[in-house]
Amino acid sequence: MSETATGRAHDVVLRHIENSLRSGELKLGDRLPGERALAEQFGISRASVRDAIRSLEVLGVLRSATGSGPNSGTIVVSDPSSALGVALRMHVASHHLPVNDVVEARIMMETWSLEHAAAAPWTPDQLDDARRLLDAMDDDALPSQIFTLLDAQFHVALSALAGNVVVSTMMESLREAIRGYIDDAVTRRGGWDAAVHVLREHHRGIFEAVEARDGERSARLVREHIEWFYRQAL
């Protein structure tokens, strides 16, 4: 089969799965038929089916596992932030997406999220994840890489209160795209012991403003926090 024909066969499987998801024929947690069954259904090679499934795994739409049992086979999942994070990280590494532009985009989305969270219909219980992350970051024994991971999760948890899943997904992806650069910069520049105390103070202030539903103050504090951190790190 030629490269063009293989590409068309690959696209047939992708379009079928997309249409099935859109129509509701396929739902999260559903299992796809095996490679052989799909190949026979569309009259294409198993290699073309395999390529299509791998593409959807990279996109965070499917998860494949060998063996037997409830977690085996190819299952419909949804993990868009992971897929977007990988794609953005590669483009940042290629210097097509400058780190400073990623930071600026993050500031725009996060300030918008915290402003809108003030009027969003979340309950105090929904703050629990952010509160637990805040408390976990108080541990003086945390390595900087673990702290920055918890830091990223804390910001995403607060931004999620706005209720916009697209913004939350993009936020998580942007953080993932440059986390390696941040960890490298923190290690290279030193002075982490002093910086971490400032970060904790910033986090507490932001959390308290969000908890009080003060959108203007939340947005201002998070902008100042992000700008301060990246001035230190980059």
JSON list of N, CA and C in Angstrom, two decimals, residues 159-228:
[
{"chain": "A", "resi": 159, "resn": "SER", "atom": "N", "xyz": [-7.90, 28.22, 39.40]},
{"chain": "A", "resi": 159, "resn": "SER", "atom": "CA", "xyz": [-8.45, 28.68, 38.12]},
{"chain": "A", "resi": 159, "resn": "SER", "atom": "C", "xyz": [-9.69, 27.88, 37.72]},
{"chain": "A", "resi": 160, "resn": "ALA", "atom": "N", "xyz": [-9.75, 26.62, 38.13]},
{"chain": "A", "resi": 160, "resn": "ALA", "atom": "CA", "xyz": [-10.89, 25.77, 37.79]},
{"chain": "A", "resi": 160, "resn": "ALA", "atom": "C", "xyz": [-12.18, 26.27, 38.42]},
{"chain": "A", "resi": 161, "resn": "LEU", "atom": "N", "xyz": [-12.08, 27.09, 39.46]},
{"chain": "A", "resi": 161, "resn": "LEU", "atom": "CA", "xyz": [-13.29, 27.62, 40.12]},
{"chain": "A", "resi": 161, "resn": "LEU", "atom": "C", "xyz": [-14.11, 28.50, 39.20]},
{"chain": "A", "resi": 162, "resn": "ALA", "atom": "N", "xyz": [-13.48, 29.05, 38.16]},
{"chain": "A", "resi": 162, "resn": "ALA", "atom": "CA", "xyz": [-14.22, 29.89, 37.21]},
{"chain": "A", "resi": 162, "resn": "ALA", "atom": "C", "xyz": [-15.22, 29.07, 36.41]},
{"chain": "A", "resi": 163, "resn": "GLY", "atom": "N", "xyz": [-15.00, 27.76, 36.33]},
{"chain": "A", "resi": 163, "resn": "GLY", "atom": "CA", "xyz": [-15.95, 26.87, 35.66]},
{"chain": "A", "resi": 163, "resn": "GLY", "atom": "C", "xyz": [-15.76, 26.73, 34.17]},
{"chain": "A", "resi": 164, "resn": "ASN", "atom": "N", "xyz": [-14.66, 27.24, 33.62]},
{"chain": "A", "resi": 164, "resn": "ASN", "atom": "CA", "xyz": [-14.42, 27.12, 32.18]},
{"chain": "A", "resi": 164, "resn": "ASN", "atom": "C", "xyz": [-13.39, 26.02, 31.96]},
{"chain": "A", "resi": 165, "resn": "VAL", "atom": "N", "xyz": [-13.82, 24.87, 31.46]},
{"chain": "A", "resi": 165, "resn": "VAL", "atom": "CA", "xyz": [-12.93, 23.72, 31.36]},
{"chain": "A", "resi": 165, "resn": "VAL", "atom": "C", "xyz": [-11.88, 23.91, 30.27]},
{"chain": "A", "resi": 166, "resn": "VAL", "atom": "N", "xyz": [-12.18, 24.71, 29.25]},
{"chain": "A", "resi": 166, "resn": "VAL", "atom": "CA", "xyz": [-11.18, 24.96, 28.21]},
{"chain": "A", "resi": 166, "resn": "VAL", "atom": "C", "xyz": [-10.03, 25.78, 28.77]},
{"chain": "A", "resi": 167, "resn": "VAL", "atom": "N", "xyz": [-10.36, 26.82, 29.54]},
{"chain": "A", "resi": 167, "resn": "VAL", "atom": "CA", "xyz": [-9.32, 27.64, 30.15]},
{"chain": "A", "resi": 167, "resn": "VAL", "atom": "C", "xyz": [-8.50, 26.82, 31.14]},
{"chain": "A", "resi": 168, "resn": "SER", "atom": "N", "xyz": [-9.17, 25.99, 31.94]},
{"chain": "A", "resi": 168, "resn": "SER", "atom": "CA", "xyz": [-8.46, 25.15, 32.90]},
{"chain": "A", "resi": 168, "resn": "SER", "atom": "C", "xyz": [-7.50, 24.19, 32.20]},
{"chain": "A", "resi": 169, "resn": "THR", "atom": "N", "xyz": [-7.95, 23.61, 31.10]},
{"chain": "A", "resi": 169, "resn": "THR", "atom": "CA", "xyz": [-7.11, 22.69, 30.33]},
{"chain": "A", "resi": 169, "resn": "THR", "atom": "C", "xyz": [-5.90, 23.42, 29.74]},
{"chain": "A", "resi": 170, "resn": "MET", "atom": "N", "xyz": [-6.13, 24.59, 29.19]},
{"chain": "A", "resi": 170, "resn": "MET", "atom": "CA", "xyz": [-5.04, 25.37, 28.62]},
{"chain": "A", "resi": 170, "resn": "MET", "atom": "C", "xyz": [-4.06, 25.81, 29.70]},
{"chain": "A", "resi": 171, "resn": "MET", "atom": "N", "xyz": [-4.60, 26.17, 30.87]},
{"chain": "A", "resi": 171, "resn": "MET", "atom": "CA", "xyz": [-3.74, 26.56, 31.98]},
{"chain": "A", "resi": 171, "resn": "MET", "atom": "C", "xyz": [-2.79, 25.43, 32.36]},
{"chain": "A", "resi": 172, "resn": "GLU", "atom": "N", "xyz": [-3.35, 24.25, 32.50]},
{"chain": "A", "resi": 172, "resn": "GLU", "atom": "CA", "xyz": [-2.54, 23.09, 32.88]},
{"chain": "A", "resi": 172, "resn": "GLU", "atom": "C", "xyz": [-1.50, 22.77, 31.80]},
{"chain": "A", "resi": 173, "resn": "SER", "atom": "N", "xyz": [-1.89, 22.93, 30.54]},
{"chain": "A", "resi": 173, "resn": "SER", "atom": "CA", "xyz": [-0.98, 22.65, 29.44]},
{"chain": "A", "resi": 173, "resn": "SER", "atom": "C", "xyz": [0.16, 23.65, 29.39]},
{"chain": "A", "resi": 174, "resn": "LEU", "atom": "N", "xyz": [-0.13, 24.91, 29.61]},
{"chain": "A", "resi": 174, "resn": "LEU", "atom": "CA", "xyz": [0.91, 25.93, 29.58]},
{"chain": "A", "resi": 174, "resn": "LEU", "atom": "C", "xyz": [1.91, 25.73, 30.70]},
{"chain": "A", "resi": 175, "resn": "ARG", "atom": "N", "xyz": [1.41, 25.39, 31.87]},
{"chain": "A", "resi": 175, "resn": "ARG", "atom": "CA", "xyz": [2.31, 25.12, 32.99]},
{"chain": "A", "resi": 175, "resn": "ARG", "atom": "C", "xyz": [3.22, 23.93, 32.67]},
{"chain": "A", "resi": 176, "resn": "GLU", "atom": "N", "xyz": [2.63, 22.88, 32.09]},
{"chain": "A", "resi": 176, "resn": "GLU", "atom": "CA", "xyz": [3.41, 21.69, 31.76]},
{"chain": "A", "resi": 176, "resn": "GLU", "atom": "C", "xyz": [4.46, 22.00, 30.69]},
{"chain": "A", "resi": 177, "resn": "ALA", "atom": "N", "xyz": [4.12, 22.91, 29.77]},
{"chain": "A", "resi": 177, "resn": "ALA", "atom": "CA", "xyz": [5.00, 23.21, 28.66]},
{"chain": "A", "resi": 177, "resn": "ALA", "atom": "C", "xyz": [6.33, 23.82, 29.10]},
{"chain": "A", "resi": 178, "resn": "ILE", "atom": "N", "xyz": [6.33, 24.56, 30.21]},
{"chain": "A", "resi": 178, "resn": "ILE", "atom": "CA", "xyz": [7.57, 25.24, 30.61]},
{"chain": "A", "resi": 178, "resn": "ILE", "atom": "C", "xyz": [8.06, 24.82, 31.99]},
{"chain": "A", "resi": 179, "resn": "ARG", "atom": "N", "xyz": [7.45, 23.77, 32.58]},
{"chain": "A", "resi": 179, "resn": "ARG", "atom": "CA", "xyz": [7.87, 23.37, 33.93]},
{"chain": "A", "resi": 179, "resn": "ARG", "atom": "C", "xyz": [9.33, 22.94, 33.96]},
{"chain": "A", "resi": 180, "resn": "GLY", "atom": "N", "xyz": [9.79, 22.25, 32.91]},
{"chain": "A", "resi": 180, "resn": "GLY", "atom": "CA", "xyz": [11.19, 21.83, 32.87]},
{"chain": "A", "resi": 180, "resn": "GLY", "atom": "C", "xyz": [12.13, 23.01, 32.87]},
{"chain": "A", "resi": 181, "resn": "TYR", "atom": "N", "xyz": [11.76, 24.06, 32.13]},
{"chain": "A", "resi": 181, "resn": "TYR", "atom": "CA", "xyz": [12.60, 25.26, 32.10]},
{"chain": "A", "resi": 181, "resn": "TYR", "atom": "C", "xyz": [12.66, 25.91, 33.48]},
{"chain": "A", "resi": 182, "resn": "ILE", "atom": "N", "xyz": [11.52, 25.91, 34.16]},
{"chain": "A", "resi": 182, "resn": "ILE", "atom": "CA", "xyz": [11.47, 26.52, 35.50]},
{"chain": "A", "resi": 182, "resn": "ILE", "atom": "C", "xyz": [12.34, 25.73, 36.47]},
{"chain": "A", "resi": 183, "resn": "ASP", "atom": "N", "xyz": [12.21, 24.41, 36.46]},
{"chain": "A", "resi": 183, "resn": "ASP", "atom": "CA", "xyz": [13.01, 23.58, 37.36]},
{"chain": "A", "resi": 183, "resn": "ASP", "atom": "C", "xyz": [14.50, 23.77, 37.10]},
{"chain": "A", "resi": 184, "resn": "ASP", "atom": "N", "xyz": [14.88, 23.84, 35.83]},
{"chain": "A", "resi": 184, "resn": "ASP", "atom": "CA", "xyz": [16.29, 24.04, 35.49]},
{"chain": "A", "resi": 184, "resn": "ASP", "atom": "C", "xyz": [16.77, 25.41, 35.97]},
{"chain": "A", "resi": 185, "resn": "ALA", "atom": "N", "xyz": [15.92, 26.43, 35.79]},
{"chain": "A", "resi": 185, "resn": "ALA", "atom": "CA", "xyz": [16.31, 27.78, 36.18]},
{"chain": "A", "resi": 185, "resn": "ALA", "atom": "C", "xyz": [16.45, 27.90, 37.69]},
{"chain": "A", "resi": 186, "resn": "VAL", "atom": "N", "xyz": [15.52, 27.28, 38.42]},
{"chain": "A", "resi": 186, "resn": "VAL", "atom": "CA", "xyz": [15.58, 27.33, 39.88]},
{"chain": "A", "resi": 186, "resn": "VAL", "atom": "C", "xyz": [16.87, 26.68, 40.38]},
{"chain": "A", "resi": 187, "resn": "THR", "atom": "N", "xyz": [17.22, 25.55, 39.80]},
{"chain": "A", "resi": 187, "resn": "THR", "atom": "CA", "xyz": [18.44, 24.85, 40.20]},
{"chain": "A", "resi": 187, "resn": "THR", "atom": "C", "xyz": [19.68, 25.66, 39.85]},
{"chain": "A", "resi": 188, "resn": "ARG", "atom": "N", "xyz": [19.65, 26.26, 38.68]},
{"chain": "A", "resi": 188, "resn": "ARG", "atom": "CA", "xyz": [20.82, 27.00, 38.19]},
{"chain": "A", "resi": 188, "resn": "ARG", "atom": "C", "xyz": [21.05, 28.29, 38.98]},
{"chain": "A", "resi": 189, "resn": "ARG", "atom": "N", "xyz": [19.99, 29.02, 39.29]},
{"chain": "A", "resi": 189, "resn": "ARG", "atom": "CA", "xyz": [20.14, 30.33, 39.93]},
{"chain": "A", "resi": 189, "resn": "ARG", "atom": "C", "xyz": [20.41, 30.23, 41.42]},
{"chain": "A", "resi": 190, "resn": "GLY", "atom": "N", "xyz": [19.94, 29.17, 42.07]},
{"chain": "A", "resi": 190, "resn": "GLY", "atom": "CA", "xyz": [20.11, 29.06, 43.51]},
{"chain": "A", "resi": 190, "resn": "GLY", "atom": "C", "xyz": [19.19, 30.03, 44.25]},
{"chain": "A", "resi": 191, "resn": "GLY", "atom": "N", "xyz": [19.41, 30.16, 45.56]},
{"chain": "A", "resi": 191, "resn": "GLY", "atom": "CA", "xyz": [18.57, 31.06, 46.36]},
{"chain": "A", "resi": 191, "resn": "GLY", "atom": "C", "xyz": [17.16, 30.54, 46.60]},
{"chain": "A", "resi": 192, "resn": "TRP", "atom": "N", "xyz": [16.97, 29.23, 46.44]},
{"chain": "A", "resi": 192, "resn": "TRP", "atom": "CA", "xyz": [15.62, 28.67, 46.57]},
{"chain": "A", "resi": 192, "resn": "TRP", "atom": "C", "xyz": [15.05, 28.86, 47.97]},
{"chain": "A", "resi": 193, "resn": "ASP", "atom": "N", "xyz": [15.87, 28.71, 49.00]},
{"chain": "A", "resi": 193, "resn": "ASP", "atom": "CA", "xyz": [15.37, 28.80, 50.37]},
{"chain": "A", "resi": 193, "resn": "ASP", "atom": "C", "xyz": [14.72, 30.15, 50.65]},
{"chain": "A", "resi": 194, "resn": "ALA", "atom": "N", "xyz": [15.29, 31.21, 50.09]},
{"chain": "A", "resi": 194, "resn": "ALA", "atom": "CA", "xyz": [14.70, 32.54, 50.28]},
{"chain": "A", "resi": 194, "resn": "ALA", "atom": "C", "xyz": [13.45, 32.70, 49.41]},
{"chain": "A", "resi": 195, "resn": "ALA", "atom": "N", "xyz": [13.51, 32.22, 48.19]},
{"chain": "A", "resi": 195, "resn": "ALA", "atom": "CA", "xyz": [12.38, 32.40, 47.26]},
{"chain": "A", "resi": 195, "resn": "ALA", "atom": "C", "xyz": [11.14, 31.64, 47.72]},
{"chain": "A", "resi": 196, "resn": "VAL", "atom": "N", "xyz": [11.33, 30.45, 48.28]},
{"chain": "A", "resi": 196, "resn": "VAL", "atom": "CA", "xyz": [10.17, 29.63, 48.63]},
{"chain": "A", "resi": 196, "resn": "VAL", "atom": "C", "xyz": [9.33, 30.29, 49.72]},
{"chain": "A", "resi": 197, "resn": "HIS", "atom": "N", "xyz": [9.95, 31.04, 50.62]},
{"chain": "A", "resi": 197, "resn": "HIS", "atom": "CA", "xyz": [9.19, 31.74, 51.65]},
{"chain": "A", "resi": 197, "resn": "HIS", "atom": "C", "xyz": [8.30, 32.82, 51.04]},
{"chain": "A", "resi": 198, "resn": "VAL", "atom": "N", "xyz": [8.82, 33.53, 50.05]},
{"chain": "A", "resi": 198, "resn": "VAL", "atom": "CA", "xyz": [8.03, 34.55, 49.37]},
{"chain": "A", "resi": 198, "resn": "VAL", "atom": "C", "xyz": [6.87, 33.90, 48.61]},
{"chain": "A", "resi": 199, "resn": "LEU", "atom": "N", "xyz": [7.15, 32.78, 47.95]},
{"chain": "A", "resi": 199, "resn": "LEU", "atom": "CA", "xyz": [6.10, 32.08, 47.20]},
{"chain": "A", "resi": 199, "resn": "LEU", "atom": "C", "xyz": [4.96, 31.65, 48.12]},
{"chain": "A", "resi": 200, "resn": "ARG", "atom": "N", "xyz": [5.31, 31.14, 49.30]},
{"chain": "A", "resi": 200, "resn": "ARG", "atom": "CA", "xyz": [4.28, 30.72, 50.25]},
{"chain": "A", "resi": 200, "resn": "ARG", "atom": "C", "xyz": [3.41, 31.90, 50.68]},
{"chain": "A", "resi": 201, "resn": "GLU", "atom": "N", "xyz": [4.02, 33.04, 50.93]},
{"chain": "A", "resi": 201, "resn": "GLU", "atom": "CA", "xyz": [3.26, 34.23, 51.31]},
{"chain": "A", "resi": 201, "resn": "GLU", "atom": "C", "xyz": [2.33, 34.66, 50.17]},
{"chain": "A", "resi": 202, "resn": "HIS", "atom": "N", "xyz": [2.84, 34.64, 48.96]},
{"chain": "A", "resi": 202, "resn": "HIS", "atom": "CA", "xyz": [2.01, 34.98, 47.81]},
{"chain": "A", "resi": 202, "resn": "HIS", "atom": "C", "xyz": [0.82, 34.04, 47.69]},
{"chain": "A", "resi": 203, "resn": "HIS", "atom": "N", "xyz": [1.09, 32.75, 47.83]},
{"chain": "A", "resi": 203, "resn": "HIS", "atom": "CA", "xyz": [0.02, 31.75, 47.69]},
{"chain": "A", "resi": 203, "resn": "HIS", "atom": "C", "xyz": [-1.07, 31.96, 48.73]},
{"chain": "A", "resi": 204, "resn": "ARG", "atom": "N", "xyz": [-0.68, 32.22, 49.95]},
{"chain": "A", "resi": 204, "resn": "ARG", "atom": "CA", "xyz": [-1.66, 32.44, 51.01]},
{"chain": "A", "resi": 204, "resn": "ARG", "atom": "C", "xyz": [-2.53, 33.66, 50.70]},
{"chain": "A", "resi": 205, "resn": "GLY", "atom": "N", "xyz": [-1.88, 34.73, 50.24]},
{"chain": "A", "resi": 205, "resn": "GLY", "atom": "CA", "xyz": [-2.64, 35.93, 49.91]},
{"chain": "A", "resi": 205, "resn": "GLY", "atom": "C", "xyz": [-3.63, 35.71, 48.78]},
{"chain": "A", "resi": 206, "resn": "ILE", "atom": "N", "xyz": [-3.18, 35.00, 47.75]},
{"chain": "A", "resi": 206, "resn": "ILE", "atom": "CA", "xyz": [-4.07, 34.70, 46.62]},
{"chain": "A", "resi": 206, "resn": "ILE", "atom": "C", "xyz": [-5.23, 33.83, 47.07]},
{"chain": "A", "resi": 207, "resn": "PHE", "atom": "N", "xyz": [-4.93, 32.80, 47.85]},
{"chain": "A", "resi": 207, "resn": "PHE", "atom": "CA", "xyz": [-5.97, 31.89, 48.32]},
{"chain": "A", "resi": 207, "resn": "PHE", "atom": "C", "xyz": [-7.02, 32.66, 49.14]},
{"chain": "A", "resi": 208, "resn": "GLU", "atom": "N", "xyz": [-6.57, 33.50, 50.04]},
{"chain": "A", "resi": 208, "resn": "GLU", "atom": "CA", "xyz": [-7.50, 34.24, 50.89]},
{"chain": "A", "resi": 208, "resn": "GLU", "atom": "C", "xyz": [-8.38, 35.18, 50.07]},
{"chain": "A", "resi": 209, "resn": "ALA", "atom": "N", "xyz": [-7.81, 35.80, 49.03]},
{"chain": "A", "resi": 209, "resn": "ALA", "atom": "CA", "xyz": [-8.61, 36.68, 48.18]},
{"chain": "A", "resi": 209, "resn": "ALA", "atom": "C", "xyz": [-9.65, 35.89, 47.39]},
{"chain": "A", "resi": 210, "resn": "VAL", "atom": "N", "xyz": [-9.27, 34.72, 46.89]},
{"chain": "A", "resi": 210, "resn": "VAL", "atom": "CA", "xyz": [-10.22, 33.87, 46.18]},
{"chain": "A", "resi": 210, "resn": "VAL", "atom": "C", "xyz": [-11.32, 33.40, 47.12]},
{"chain": "A", "resi": 211, "resn": "GLU", "atom": "N", "xyz": [-10.93, 32.97, 48.31]},
{"chain": "A", "resi": 211, "resn": "GLU", "atom": "CA", "xyz": [-11.91, 32.49, 49.29]},
{"chain": "A", "resi": 211, "resn": "GLU", "atom": "C", "xyz": [-12.90, 33.59, 49.65]},
{"chain": "A", "resi": 212, "resn": "ALA", "atom": "N", "xyz": [-12.42, 34.84, 49.68]},
{"chain": "A", "resi": 212, "resn": "ALA", "atom": "CA", "xyz": [-13.29, 35.98, 50.00]},
{"chain": "A", "resi": 212, "resn": "ALA", "atom": "C", "xyz": [-14.08, 36.46, 48.78]},
{"chain": "A", "resi": 213, "resn": "ARG", "atom": "N", "xyz": [-13.89, 35.81, 47.64]},
{"chain": "A", "resi": 213, "resn": "ARG", "atom": "CA", "xyz": [-14.56, 36.17, 46.38]},
{"chain": "A", "resi": 213, "resn": "ARG", "atom": "C", "xyz": [-14.24, 37.61, 45.97]},
{"chain": "A", "resi": 214, "resn": "ASP", "atom": "N", "xyz": [-13.02, 38.00, 46.19]},
{"chain": "A", "resi": 214, "resn": "ASP", "atom": "CA", "xyz": [-12.55, 39.32, 45.77]},
{"chain": "A", "resi": 214, "resn": "ASP", "atom": "C", "xyz": [-11.79, 39.15, 44.46]},
{"chain": "A", "resi": 215, "resn": "GLY", "atom": "N", "xyz": [-12.52, 39.22, 43.35]},
{"chain": "A", "resi": 215, "resn": "GLY", "atom": "CA", "xyz": [-11.95, 38.94, 42.05]},
{"chain": "A", "resi": 215, "resn": "GLY", "atom": "C", "xyz": [-10.86, 39.91, 41.64]},
{"chain": "A", "resi": 216, "resn": "GLU", "atom": "N", "xyz": [-11.08, 41.19, 41.90]},
{"chain": "A", "resi": 216, "resn": "GLU", "atom": "CA", "xyz": [-10.09, 42.19, 41.50]},
{"chain": "A", "resi": 216, "resn": "GLU", "atom": "C", "xyz": [-8.77, 41.98, 42.24]},
{"chain": "A", "resi": 217, "resn": "ARG", "atom": "N", "xyz": [-8.86, 41.74, 43.55]},
{"chain": "A", "resi": 217, "resn": "ARG", "atom": "CA", "xyz": [-7.65, 41.54, 44.34]},
{"chain": "A", "resi": 217, "resn": "ARG", "atom": "C", "xyz": [-6.97, 40.22, 43.95]},
{"chain": "A", "resi": 218, "resn": "SER", "atom": "N", "xyz": [-7.76, 39.18, 43.75]},
{"chain": "A", "resi": 218, "resn": "SER", "atom": "CA", "xyz": [-7.20, 37.87, 43.35]},
{"chain": "A", "resi": 218, "resn": "SER", "atom": "C", "xyz": [-6.40, 38.01, 42.06]},
{"chain": "A", "resi": 219, "resn": "ALA", "atom": "N", "xyz": [-6.98, 38.68, 41.08]},
{"chain": "A", "resi": 219, "resn": "ALA", "atom": "CA", "xyz": [-6.32, 38.83, 39.78]},
{"chain": "A", "resi": 219, "resn": "ALA", "atom": "C", "xyz": [-5.04, 39.66, 39.92]},
{"chain": "A", "resi": 220, "resn": "ARG", "atom": "N", "xyz": [-5.10, 40.73, 40.70]},
{"chain": "A", "resi": 220, "resn": "ARG", "atom": "CA", "xyz": [-3.92, 41.57, 40.88]},
{"chain": "A", "resi": 220, "resn": "ARG", "atom": "C", "xyz": [-2.79, 40.79, 41.57]},
{"chain": "A", "resi": 221, "resn": "LEU", "atom": "N", "xyz": [-3.15, 40.06, 42.63]},
{"chain": "A", "resi": 221, "resn": "LEU", "atom": "CA", "xyz": [-2.13, 39.32, 43.38]},
{"chain": "A", "resi": 221, "resn": "LEU", "atom": "C", "xyz": [-1.51, 38.21, 42.53]},
{"chain": "A", "resi": 222, "resn": "VAL", "atom": "N", "xyz": [-2.32, 37.53, 41.74]},
{"chain": "A", "resi": 222, "resn": "VAL", "atom": "CA", "xyz": [-1.76, 36.43, 40.95]},
{"chain": "A", "resi": 222, "resn": "VAL", "atom": "C", "xyz": [-0.86, 36.98, 39.84]},
{"chain": "A", "resi": 223, "resn": "ARG", "atom": "N", "xyz": [-1.23, 38.13, 39.27]},
{"chain": "A", "resi": 223, "resn": "ARG", "atom": "CA", "xyz": [-0.35, 38.74, 38.26]},
{"chain": "A", "resi": 223, "resn": "ARG", "atom": "C", "xyz": [0.99, 39.12, 38.88]},
{"chain": "A", "resi": 224, "resn": "GLU", "atom": "N", "xyz": [0.96, 39.78, 40.04]},
{"chain": "A", "resi": 224, "resn": "GLU", "atom": "CA", "xyz": [2.19, 40.18, 40.72]},
{"chain": "A", "resi": 224, "resn": "GLU", "atom": "C", "xyz": [3.04, 38.96, 41.08]},
{"chain": "A", "resi": 225, "resn": "HIS", "atom": "N", "xyz": [2.37, 37.91, 41.53]},
{"chain": "A", "resi": 225, "resn": "HIS", "atom": "CA", "xyz": [3.05, 36.68, 41.92]},
{"chain": "A", "resi": 225, "resn": "HIS", "atom": "C", "xyz": [3.77, 36.04, 40.73]},
{"chain": "A", "resi": 226, "resn": "ILE", "atom": "N", "xyz": [3.06, 35.89, 39.62]},
{"chain": "A", "resi": 226, "resn": "ILE", "atom": "CA", "xyz": [3.65, 35.25, 38.45]},
{"chain": "A", "resi": 226, "resn": "ILE", "atom": "C", "xyz": [4.80, 36.08, 37.90]},
{"chain": "A", "resi": 227, "resn": "GLU", "atom": "N", "xyz": [4.59, 37.39, 37.79]},
{"chain": "A", "resi": 227, "resn": "GLU", "atom": "CA", "xyz": [5.65, 38.25, 37.28]},
{"chain": "A", "resi": 227, "resn": "GLU", "atom": "C", "xyz": [6.88, 38.22, 38.18]},
{"chain": "A", "resi": 228, "resn": "TRP", "atom": "N", "xyz": [6.67, 38.23, 39.48]},
{"chain": "A", "resi": 228, "resn": "TRP", "atom": "CA", "xyz": [7.80, 38.16, 40.41]},
{"chain": "A", "resi": 228, "resn": "TRP", "atom": "C", "xyz": [8.57, 36.85, 40.24]}
]
